[in-house]
Coordinates of C-alpha atoms in Angstrom, one line a residue:
Chain A
M1 CA 41.3 -23.0 -23.8
R2 CA 37.6 -22.1 -24.1
Y3 CA 35.9 -19.3 -22.1
F4 CA 32.4 -18.1 -21.5
L5 CA 31.9 -14.4 -21.4
H6 CA 28.7 -13.1 -19.8
L7 CA 27.9 -9.6 -21.1
A8 CA 25.4 -6.8 -21.3
Y9 CA 24.8 -4.3 -24.1
D10 CA 22.7 -1.3 -25.0
G11 CA 21.6 -2.4 -28.5
T12 CA 20.4 1.1 -29.7
D13 CA 23.5 1.8 -31.8
Y14 CA 24.1 -1.7 -33.1
H15 CA 22.7 -3.7 -36.0
G16 CA 22.0 -6.6 -33.7
W17 CA 24.3 -9.3 -32.3
Q18 CA 25.3 -11.2 -35.5
M19 CA 28.3 -10.2 -37.6
Q20 CA 27.1 -8.7 -40.9
P21 CA 29.1 -7.0 -43.6
G22 CA 29.0 -3.2 -43.8
V23 CA 27.3 -2.6 -40.4
T24 CA 28.4 -2.5 -36.8
T25 CA 27.2 -5.4 -34.7
V26 CA 27.9 -6.4 -31.1
Q27 CA 29.7 -9.6 -32.1
Q28 CA 32.0 -7.6 -34.4
E29 CA 32.9 -5.2 -31.6
L30 CA 33.6 -8.0 -29.2
D31 CA 35.8 -9.9 -31.7
R32 CA 37.7 -6.8 -32.5
C33 CA 38.3 -5.9 -28.8
L34 CA 39.1 -9.4 -27.7
S35 CA 41.5 -9.8 -30.6
Q36 CA 43.2 -6.5 -29.8
V37 CA 43.5 -7.3 -26.0
L38 CA 44.7 -10.9 -26.6
R39 CA 46.9 -10.1 -29.6
Q40 CA 45.5 -13.0 -31.6
P41 CA 42.4 -13.5 -33.8
V42 CA 39.4 -14.3 -31.6
Y43 CA 35.9 -15.2 -32.7
C44 CA 32.9 -15.2 -30.4
L45 CA 29.9 -17.4 -30.7
G46 CA 26.8 -16.2 -28.9
S47 CA 23.9 -18.1 -27.2
G48 CA 21.7 -16.6 -29.9
R49 CA 21.1 -13.5 -32.0
T50 CA 19.4 -10.4 -31.0
D51 CA 17.8 -8.2 -33.6
S52 CA 18.9 -4.7 -34.5
G53 CA 18.2 -2.3 -31.6
V54 CA 17.4 -5.0 -29.1
H55 CA 19.3 -4.9 -25.8
A56 CA 20.8 -7.6 -23.6
S57 CA 21.1 -7.5 -19.8
H58 CA 22.5 -11.0 -20.0
Q59 CA 24.0 -12.5 -23.1
V60 CA 26.7 -15.3 -23.2
A61 CA 29.3 -16.0 -25.8
H62 CA 32.1 -18.6 -26.0
F63 CA 35.5 -18.1 -27.5
D64 CA 38.8 -20.0 -27.8
A65 CA 42.1 -18.3 -26.9
D66 CA 45.5 -18.9 -25.4
L67 CA 46.0 -16.4 -22.6
P68 CA 49.5 -14.9 -22.5
D69 CA 51.6 -16.0 -19.5
G70 CA 50.7 -14.0 -16.4
L71 CA 47.4 -12.6 -17.7
D72 CA 44.7 -13.5 -15.3
L73 CA 41.0 -13.4 -16.1
P74 CA 40.0 -10.4 -14.0
T75 CA 42.8 -8.4 -15.7
L76 CA 41.6 -9.6 -19.1
L77 CA 38.0 -8.6 -18.4
Y78 CA 39.2 -5.2 -17.2
R79 CA 41.3 -4.6 -20.3
L80 CA 38.4 -5.8 -22.5
N81 CA 36.0 -3.3 -20.9
R82 CA 38.6 -0.5 -21.4
A83 CA 38.7 -1.4 -25.1
L84 CA 34.9 -1.9 -25.7
P85 CA 32.5 1.0 -26.5
V86 CA 30.6 2.2 -23.5
G87 CA 27.4 0.5 -24.6
I88 CA 28.9 -3.0 -24.3
R89 CA 30.3 -4.5 -21.1
G90 CA 31.7 -7.9 -20.1
Q91 CA 30.6 -8.8 -16.7
V92 CA 31.8 -12.4 -15.9
L93 CA 34.5 -14.4 -17.6
H94 CA 35.3 -18.0 -16.8
P95 CA 36.9 -21.1 -18.3
V96 CA 34.6 -24.0 -19.5
P97 CA 35.3 -27.4 -20.9
P98 CA 36.5 -27.3 -24.6
D99 CA 33.2 -28.7 -25.9
A100 CA 31.0 -26.3 -24.0
H101 CA 29.0 -24.4 -26.6
A102 CA 27.2 -21.1 -25.8
R103 CA 24.4 -21.8 -28.2
F104 CA 23.9 -25.6 -28.0
A105 CA 24.4 -25.9 -24.2
A106 CA 21.8 -23.2 -23.4
R107 CA 18.7 -24.8 -21.8
A108 CA 16.5 -21.7 -21.7
R109 CA 16.4 -18.0 -22.7
T110 CA 14.3 -15.3 -21.1
Y111 CA 13.3 -12.1 -22.8
E112 CA 11.5 -9.1 -21.2
Y113 CA 9.6 -6.5 -23.1
H114 CA 9.1 -3.1 -21.3
V115 CA 6.1 -0.9 -21.7
R116 CA 5.9 2.5 -19.9
L117 CA 2.6 4.1 -19.2
L118 CA 4.1 7.3 -17.7
P119 CA 6.6 9.5 -19.6
D120 CA 9.9 8.3 -18.3
P121 CA 13.2 10.2 -18.9
F122 CA 15.2 7.1 -18.0
A123 CA 13.5 4.6 -20.3
T124 CA 13.2 6.5 -23.6
R125 CA 15.5 4.1 -25.4
F126 CA 14.5 1.0 -23.4
S127 CA 10.8 0.8 -23.6
L128 CA 7.6 1.3 -25.6
Y129 CA 5.6 4.3 -24.3
L130 CA 1.8 3.9 -24.4
D131 CA -0.5 6.8 -23.3
R132 CA -3.3 4.4 -22.4
A133 CA -3.1 1.2 -20.3
P134 CA -3.8 -1.9 -22.3
D135 CA -6.2 -4.6 -20.9
L136 CA -3.8 -6.7 -18.8
A137 CA -6.3 -9.6 -18.1
A138 CA -7.1 -10.0 -21.8
M139 CA -3.4 -9.9 -22.7
N140 CA -2.6 -12.6 -20.1
E141 CA -5.5 -14.8 -21.2
A142 CA -3.9 -14.8 -24.7
A143 CA -0.3 -15.1 -23.5
A144 CA -1.2 -18.2 -21.5
M145 CA -1.9 -20.0 -24.8
L146 CA 1.8 -19.7 -25.7
V147 CA 2.9 -21.9 -22.7
G148 CA 3.8 -25.5 -23.7
T149 CA 5.4 -26.9 -26.9
H150 CA 4.0 -25.3 -30.0
D151 CA 4.8 -24.4 -33.6
F152 CA 5.5 -20.7 -33.6
T153 CA 5.4 -20.2 -37.4
S154 CA 2.7 -17.5 -37.0
F155 CA 5.1 -15.4 -34.9
S156 CA 8.2 -15.9 -37.0
K157 CA 9.8 -13.2 -39.2
V158 CA 11.0 -15.0 -42.2
K159 CA 10.9 -18.5 -43.7
G160 CA 14.6 -18.9 -43.4
A161 CA 17.3 -21.4 -42.4
E162 CA 15.4 -22.7 -39.4
K163 CA 14.8 -26.5 -39.5
H164 CA 11.6 -26.2 -37.5
Y165 CA 9.5 -23.7 -35.6
N166 CA 8.7 -25.7 -32.5
C167 CA 9.5 -23.9 -29.2
T168 CA 8.8 -25.1 -25.7
C169 CA 7.6 -22.0 -23.8
F170 CA 7.9 -22.4 -20.0
E171 CA 6.5 -19.0 -19.0
A172 CA 4.7 -16.1 -20.8
G173 CA 2.9 -13.3 -19.1
W174 CA 2.5 -9.6 -18.4
H175 CA 3.3 -8.1 -14.9
L176 CA 2.6 -4.7 -13.4
E177 CA 5.7 -2.6 -12.4
P178 CA 5.9 1.0 -11.2
G179 CA 4.7 3.2 -14.0
G180 CA 4.4 0.4 -16.6
L181 CA 4.2 -3.2 -17.5
V182 CA 6.7 -5.9 -18.4
F183 CA 6.1 -9.0 -20.5
R184 CA 8.4 -11.9 -19.6
I185 CA 8.8 -15.0 -21.8
R186 CA 11.0 -18.0 -21.1
A187 CA 11.5 -20.8 -23.6
N188 CA 14.0 -23.4 -24.7
R189 CA 14.5 -21.5 -28.0
F190 CA 13.1 -18.6 -30.0
V191 CA 12.6 -18.3 -33.7
R192 CA 13.5 -15.0 -35.5
G193 CA 11.5 -12.0 -34.6
M194 CA 9.3 -14.1 -32.3
V195 CA 9.1 -12.0 -29.1
R196 CA 8.4 -8.7 -30.9
L197 CA 5.7 -10.3 -33.1
V198 CA 4.1 -11.9 -30.0
V199 CA 4.2 -8.6 -28.1
G200 CA 2.8 -6.6 -31.0
T201 CA -0.1 -9.0 -31.3
L202 CA -0.7 -9.2 -27.6
L203 CA -0.8 -5.4 -27.5
S204 CA -3.5 -5.6 -30.2
V205 CA -5.5 -7.8 -27.8
G206 CA -4.7 -5.3 -25.0
R207 CA -6.1 -2.4 -27.1
G208 CA -9.3 -4.4 -27.8
K209 CA -8.6 -4.7 -31.5
M210 CA -8.5 -8.5 -31.2
S211 CA -10.0 -11.0 -28.7
P212 CA -7.9 -13.6 -26.9
A213 CA -9.8 -16.2 -29.0
E214 CA -8.7 -14.5 -32.2
F215 CA -5.1 -14.4 -30.9
G216 CA -5.4 -18.2 -30.5
E217 CA -6.7 -18.6 -34.0
I218 CA -3.7 -16.7 -35.4
F219 CA -1.3 -18.8 -33.3
R220 CA -2.8 -22.0 -34.5
S221 CA -3.1 -20.8 -38.2
L222 CA 0.7 -21.4 -38.7
S223 CA 0.7 -18.6 -41.2
R224 CA 2.9 -15.5 -40.9
V225 CA 0.4 -13.1 -42.5
H226 CA -2.0 -12.6 -39.5
A227 CA 0.2 -11.4 -36.7
S228 CA 0.3 -7.7 -35.8
G229 CA 3.4 -5.6 -36.6
A230 CA 6.5 -6.2 -34.5
A231 CA 6.7 -4.1 -31.3
L232 CA 9.5 -1.5 -31.2
A233 CA 12.9 -3.1 -30.8
G234 CA 14.1 -0.7 -28.0
G235 CA 11.6 -2.3 -25.5
L236 CA 13.1 -5.8 -25.8
F237 CA 15.9 -7.2 -23.6
L238 CA 17.5 -10.7 -23.7
C239 CA 17.8 -10.9 -19.9
R240 CA 18.9 -14.4 -19.0
V241 CA 20.5 -17.4 -20.7
E242 CA 20.5 -20.6 -18.6
Y243 CA 23.0 -23.4 -18.7
P244 CA 23.5 -26.6 -16.8
A245 CA 24.7 -25.7 -13.3
E246 CA 28.1 -27.4 -13.6
L247 CA 29.0 -25.0 -16.5
V248 CA 28.3 -21.6 -15.0
D249 CA 26.6 -21.4 -11.5
A250 CA 29.7 -21.2 -9.4
A251 CA 31.1 -18.5 -11.7
L252 CA 28.0 -16.4 -11.4
L253 CA 27.7 -16.1 -7.7
P254 CA 30.7 -14.3 -6.2
A255 CA 30.2 -13.1 -2.6
G256 CA 26.5 -14.0 -2.5
L257 CA 25.7 -11.3 -5.1
P258 CA 22.5 -12.0 -7.1
Y259 CA 23.2 -11.8 -10.8
F260 CA 19.6 -12.1 -12.0
K261 CA 16.2 -10.8 -11.0
A262 CA 14.4 -13.2 -8.7
Chain B
M1 CA -5.9 27.4 -9.2
R2 CA -3.1 25.4 -7.6
Y3 CA -1.7 22.2 -9.2
F4 CA 0.7 19.5 -8.1
L5 CA 3.0 18.2 -10.9
H6 CA 4.7 14.9 -10.3
L7 CA 7.8 14.6 -12.4
A8 CA 11.0 12.6 -13.1
Y9 CA 14.4 13.8 -14.3
D10 CA 17.8 12.7 -15.3
G11 CA 19.9 15.2 -13.3
T12 CA 23.2 14.5 -15.2
D13 CA 23.0 17.7 -17.2
Y14 CA 21.5 20.0 -14.6
H15 CA 22.9 22.0 -11.7
G16 CA 20.3 20.6 -9.4
W17 CA 16.7 21.5 -8.9
Q18 CA 16.9 24.9 -7.4
M19 CA 16.9 28.1 -9.6
Q20 CA 20.4 29.7 -9.7
P21 CA 21.7 32.5 -11.8
G22 CA 24.0 31.6 -14.7
V23 CA 23.4 27.8 -14.7
T24 CA 20.6 25.5 -16.0
T25 CA 18.5 23.9 -13.3
V26 CA 15.4 21.6 -13.5
Q27 CA 13.2 24.2 -11.8
Q28 CA 14.3 26.8 -14.4
E29 CA 13.4 24.5 -17.3
L30 CA 10.1 23.7 -15.8
D31 CA 9.2 27.4 -15.2
R32 CA 10.2 28.3 -18.7
C33 CA 8.2 25.5 -20.3
L34 CA 5.1 25.9 -18.1
S35 CA 5.1 29.7 -18.8
Q36 CA 5.5 29.0 -22.5
V37 CA 2.7 26.5 -22.7
L38 CA 0.3 28.4 -20.4
R39 CA 1.3 31.8 -21.9
Q40 CA 1.6 33.4 -18.4
P41 CA 4.5 33.6 -15.9
V42 CA 4.5 30.4 -13.9
Y43 CA 6.8 29.7 -10.9
C44 CA 7.2 26.2 -9.5
L45 CA 8.0 25.3 -5.9
G46 CA 9.5 21.8 -5.3
S47 CA 9.2 19.4 -2.4
G48 CA 12.9 20.0 -1.8
R49 CA 16.1 20.6 -3.6
T50 CA 18.2 18.0 -5.3
D51 CA 22.0 18.6 -5.8
S52 CA 23.8 19.0 -9.0
G53 CA 23.8 15.7 -11.0
V54 CA 21.3 14.0 -8.7
H55 CA 18.3 12.3 -10.3
A56 CA 14.6 12.1 -9.4
S57 CA 12.3 9.3 -10.3
H58 CA 9.6 11.1 -8.3
Q59 CA 9.7 14.8 -7.5
V60 CA 6.7 17.0 -6.8
A61 CA 6.2 20.7 -7.4
H62 CA 3.3 23.0 -7.0
F63 CA 2.4 26.0 -9.1
D64 CA -0.5 28.5 -9.5
A65 CA -2.0 29.2 -12.9
D66 CA -5.2 30.0 -14.7
L67 CA -5.8 27.4 -17.4
P68 CA -7.1 28.9 -20.6
D69 CA -10.7 27.9 -21.4
G70 CA -10.9 24.5 -23.0
L71 CA -7.4 23.3 -22.0
D72 CA -7.7 20.1 -19.9
L73 CA -5.0 18.7 -17.7
P74 CA -4.0 15.7 -19.9
T75 CA -3.5 18.1 -22.8
L76 CA -1.5 20.5 -20.7
L77 CA 0.7 17.7 -19.5
Y78 CA 1.2 16.5 -23.1
R79 CA 2.2 20.0 -24.3
L80 CA 4.5 20.5 -21.3
N81 CA 6.3 17.3 -22.2
R82 CA 6.6 18.3 -25.8
A83 CA 8.3 21.6 -24.6
L84 CA 10.6 20.1 -21.9
P85 CA 14.1 18.7 -22.7
V86 CA 14.1 14.9 -23.0
G87 CA 15.7 14.5 -19.6
I88 CA 12.7 16.0 -17.7
R89 CA 9.2 14.5 -17.9
G90 CA 5.9 15.4 -16.2
Q91 CA 4.0 12.3 -15.2
V92 CA 0.9 13.2 -13.2
L93 CA -0.8 16.6 -12.9
H94 CA -3.8 17.3 -10.7
P95 CA -5.5 20.2 -8.9
V96 CA -5.0 20.7 -5.1
P97 CA -6.5 23.1 -2.6
P98 CA -5.0 26.6 -2.8
D99 CA -3.1 26.2 0.4
A100 CA -1.5 22.8 -0.5
H101 CA 2.3 23.3 -0.4
A102 CA 4.7 20.9 -2.2
R103 CA 7.3 21.4 0.5
F104 CA 5.5 21.9 3.7
A105 CA 2.8 19.3 3.1
A106 CA 5.3 16.5 2.4
R107 CA 5.4 14.0 5.2
A108 CA 8.3 11.9 4.0
R109 CA 10.9 11.7 1.3
T110 CA 12.7 8.6 0.1
Y111 CA 16.1 8.5 -1.6
E112 CA 17.9 5.6 -3.1
Y113 CA 21.6 5.3 -3.8
H114 CA 22.7 2.7 -6.5
V115 CA 26.0 0.8 -6.4
R116 CA 26.9 -1.5 -9.3
L117 CA 29.3 -4.4 -8.7
L118 CA 29.3 -5.5 -12.3
P119 CA 30.1 -3.2 -15.2
D120 CA 26.7 -2.1 -16.4
P121 CA 26.2 -0.3 -19.8
F122 CA 22.7 0.8 -18.6
A123 CA 23.7 2.4 -15.3
T124 CA 26.9 4.3 -16.2
R125 CA 25.2 7.7 -15.3
F126 CA 22.9 6.3 -12.6
S127 CA 25.2 4.5 -10.2
L128 CA 28.6 4.3 -8.5
Y129 CA 30.7 1.3 -9.8
L130 CA 32.8 -0.6 -7.3
D131 CA 35.0 -3.4 -8.4
R132 CA 34.9 -5.1 -5.0
A133 CA 31.7 -5.9 -2.9
P134 CA 31.6 -3.9 0.3
D135 CA 30.8 -5.6 3.7
L136 CA 27.0 -5.4 3.6
A137 CA 26.5 -6.5 7.2
A138 CA 28.9 -3.9 8.6
M139 CA 27.2 -1.2 6.5
N140 CA 23.8 -2.2 7.8
E141 CA 25.0 -2.3 11.4
A142 CA 26.1 1.3 11.0
A143 CA 23.0 2.4 9.0
A144 CA 20.7 1.1 11.7
M145 CA 22.0 3.9 14.0
L146 CA 20.5 6.5 11.7
V147 CA 16.9 5.4 12.4
G148 CA 15.0 7.6 14.8
T149 CA 15.1 11.3 15.5
H150 CA 18.7 12.6 15.5
D151 CA 20.8 15.7 14.9
F152 CA 22.4 15.1 11.4
T153 CA 25.0 18.0 11.7
S154 CA 27.8 15.4 11.1
F155 CA 26.4 14.6 7.7
S156 CA 25.4 18.1 6.6
K157 CA 27.2 19.9 3.8
V158 CA 27.3 23.6 5.0
K159 CA 26.3 25.5 8.0
G160 CA 23.7 27.5 6.2
A161 CA 20.2 28.7 6.4
E162 CA 18.8 25.6 8.2
K163 CA 17.1 26.3 11.5
H164 CA 18.0 22.9 12.9
Y165 CA 19.6 19.6 11.8
N166 CA 17.1 17.2 13.4
C167 CA 15.6 14.6 11.1
T168 CA 13.4 11.7 11.8
C169 CA 14.7 8.8 9.9
F170 CA 12.0 6.0 9.4
E171 CA 14.2 3.6 7.4
A172 CA 17.9 3.3 6.4
G173 CA 19.5 0.2 5.0
W174 CA 21.4 -1.5 2.1
H175 CA 19.7 -4.2 0.0
L176 CA 21.1 -6.6 -2.6
E177 CA 19.8 -6.3 -6.1
P178 CA 21.0 -8.1 -9.3
G179 CA 24.6 -7.1 -10.0
G180 CA 24.7 -4.5 -7.2
L181 CA 23.4 -2.9 -4.0
V182 CA 20.9 -0.2 -3.3
F183 CA 20.8 2.0 -0.1
R184 CA 17.3 3.3 0.8
I185 CA 16.6 6.0 3.3
R186 CA 13.2 7.4 4.2
A187 CA 12.9 10.4 6.5
N188 CA 10.6 13.3 7.3
R189 CA 13.3 15.8 6.0
F190 CA 16.9 15.8 4.9
V191 CA 19.6 18.5 5.4
R192 CA 21.9 19.6 2.6
G193 CA 24.2 16.9 1.2
M194 CA 23.1 14.4 3.8
V195 CA 22.4 11.3 1.7
R196 CA 25.7 11.5 -0.2
L197 CA 27.7 12.1 3.0
V198 CA 25.9 9.2 4.8
V199 CA 26.6 6.9 1.8
G200 CA 30.2 8.0 1.4
T201 CA 30.8 7.3 5.1
L202 CA 28.9 4.0 5.1
L203 CA 31.0 2.9 2.1
S204 CA 34.1 3.6 4.3
V205 CA 32.6 1.1 6.8
G206 CA 31.9 -1.3 3.9
R207 CA 35.6 -1.1 2.8
G208 CA 36.8 -1.8 6.3
K209 CA 38.4 1.6 6.7
M210 CA 36.1 2.4 9.6
S211 CA 34.1 0.3 12.1
P212 CA 30.4 0.6 12.7
A213 CA 31.3 1.9 16.2
E214 CA 33.5 4.7 14.7
F215 CA 30.6 5.5 12.3
G216 CA 28.5 6.0 15.5
E217 CA 31.1 8.2 17.1
I218 CA 31.2 10.4 14.0
F219 CA 27.4 10.6 13.9
R220 CA 27.2 11.6 17.6
S221 CA 30.1 14.1 17.3
L222 CA 27.8 16.7 15.6
S223 CA 30.9 17.9 13.8
R224 CA 31.1 18.1 10.0
V225 CA 34.8 17.4 9.8
H226 CA 34.8 13.6 10.3
A227 CA 32.5 12.2 7.7
S228 CA 34.0 10.7 4.5
G229 CA 33.7 12.5 1.2
A230 CA 30.3 12.7 -0.5
A231 CA 29.4 9.7 -2.8
L232 CA 29.2 10.4 -6.5
A233 CA 26.0 12.4 -7.3
G234 CA 25.0 10.2 -10.3
G235 CA 24.1 7.3 -8.0
L236 CA 21.5 9.2 -6.1
F237 CA 17.7 9.3 -6.8
L238 CA 15.0 11.1 -5.0
C239 CA 12.4 8.4 -5.5
R240 CA 9.3 9.2 -3.5
V241 CA 7.7 12.2 -1.9
E242 CA 4.7 11.3 0.4
Y243 CA 1.7 13.5 1.1
P244 CA -1.5 13.1 3.1
A245 CA -3.7 10.7 1.2
E246 CA -6.4 13.3 0.5
L247 CA -4.0 15.4 -1.4
V248 CA -2.6 13.0 -3.9
D249 CA -3.5 9.3 -3.6
A250 CA -6.5 9.2 -5.9
A251 CA -4.5 11.1 -8.5
L252 CA -1.7 8.6 -8.5
L253 CA -3.5 5.4 -9.1
P254 CA -5.2 5.5 -12.5
A255 CA -6.3 2.0 -13.6
G256 CA -4.6 0.1 -10.8
L257 CA -1.2 1.0 -12.0
P258 CA 1.5 1.1 -9.4
Y259 CA 3.4 4.4 -9.3
F260 CA 6.1 3.4 -6.8
K261 CA 8.3 0.4 -6.0
A262 CA 6.7 -1.8 -3.4

C-alpha cells in the first residue's frame, strides 16, 4: 500500500532533505523512524529537495509499506512523531493509489522567504534580518519579470543532472507583514538553489545596487555568473505542495480546519 | 529624559516580566543591560506584567536616562540588543514627555493564545497542542459574554493587591488559522492570570465538558473556585499595547512598515 505523509520540519540542524552519506538529512531521519515504527525497511520519496538549513511548513513524501494488522493511520502517525526528532513532525497521513508519486504528481510548489526589519527573538533561525528596509516597489517590478514560462539558468546553482531549466512561475512578489517582508513564489517546478539566488538578486535591487532593468538583463542572459549571492538558507520555507484534488484534498481538511495560509 | 522601549521576548526561560528576588525576569535583564550600555543605573517600568513562561511580541516599558553626548537612539538600541540575551529584543526606542507612563498611559492591551491542532515543529514552545479540534462555535458563544465592562473575579488568580476586578473587554473570540486556532482578547486592563484562566475554561466548553450557559454562570458567580485550570503559559502572547496616538504612532511606522497584525 502507498501512503502520502504531509510533514513540517525545522531545517536548521539538517543537511537538507535528500539522503547523503555522512551527514544527517530529513529524509534519512524519516526513513529511520518509519522503518523502526513499522518494523520493515521503508524508503520515502519527497516532492522535491530542500537545501541544507532550509525549512518546510509543508512537504510531502510517499512511501510503500504493509501496515501490521490492527495498526490504524492515526496511531502510526502518533508513533512516528514519538520516534522523530522534535524538529520534524508528520501532520497528515493517508493512503493514495499505488502509482501516486509525491514528486511527479505535484502540480505546483510554493516557497516563502522571510525578511525581518525589526530584531525578532522568535524569528532568529527563520528569517534574514535587515536593518534597513529595501525598496519594495523596485523589488516587485523586478519580481514581476519572473512570472510566466522562462529558462531559469541564470538563477540555478549548478549545471547538474537537470534536463532543462524551464519553470512556469505562477506568482512571484514581495508582501509587507508586521515587522518585515515576505517573498512568495509559486511555480510548477524549481531548479536547484533558485529561490535563494532569486531572493539574493532581488535584495540587490532593493538595496539600489542594481536596477530592475539590470535584473531583467541577468535573467535573460542565461548565465550563472551574474546573479547575486544566495540569500541565507534560514529565511526560506517550502510552504505548500499542490496535487490534483482527488489525491489529497479530502485528507487535508478535517473538521473545516485550514491547512494552508489563504 | 524619558524613553519608551518597544520590545519582544520569548518568555520560556524567564520567570515572567516583573523583577523578583532569586529568579531571572525580563525586567531584570533589561535593567541590567540598559544600565551596562548607558553606564548609569536604569530602571524600567512595563505596561504590565506577564506571567512566568508567557511571551510578548509587543511589550512597552519606560525608563529615565541621560544619554551620553553623541550617543543616538539607533546606536543605543543596537548596543542594547548586543548586550541582551537572544530571547529578548528591543525593537523601537523613542523619547516621550517626562510624565508619559508605560502603564498608566496604556489604553488597551491585546493578548493572543495559540492552539495547534497539527504537530508543529515551529510552535512547540509557543502553543498548546490539542489532538482533537474543540467546538469553535460553542467557545465563541461563551467568549462573547466577556465583551463589555464586567467584574472578572471568577477568572483572577489571587485575591491580591488589586483595587478592583472590573475590566472593559473590547473583543474576545477564537479564529481559525492554518493548522490551529487563535484566541484574541483586547481589553483596557487585565487582572492576574486572567487570560489563561479564561482560555482554560473556554477549552472546557470546547471539549463539551461545560456548556456556554455554565460558563456564563461561572463568570457571574464572582468566585474563583469554579474556573477550569489555567491554560499552558507557552501558548500566550502579549501582542499589542495601545497608547494615545501622540505618544507613539509616529515612532512606530518608519517607512510604511506595519508593526502589528491587521
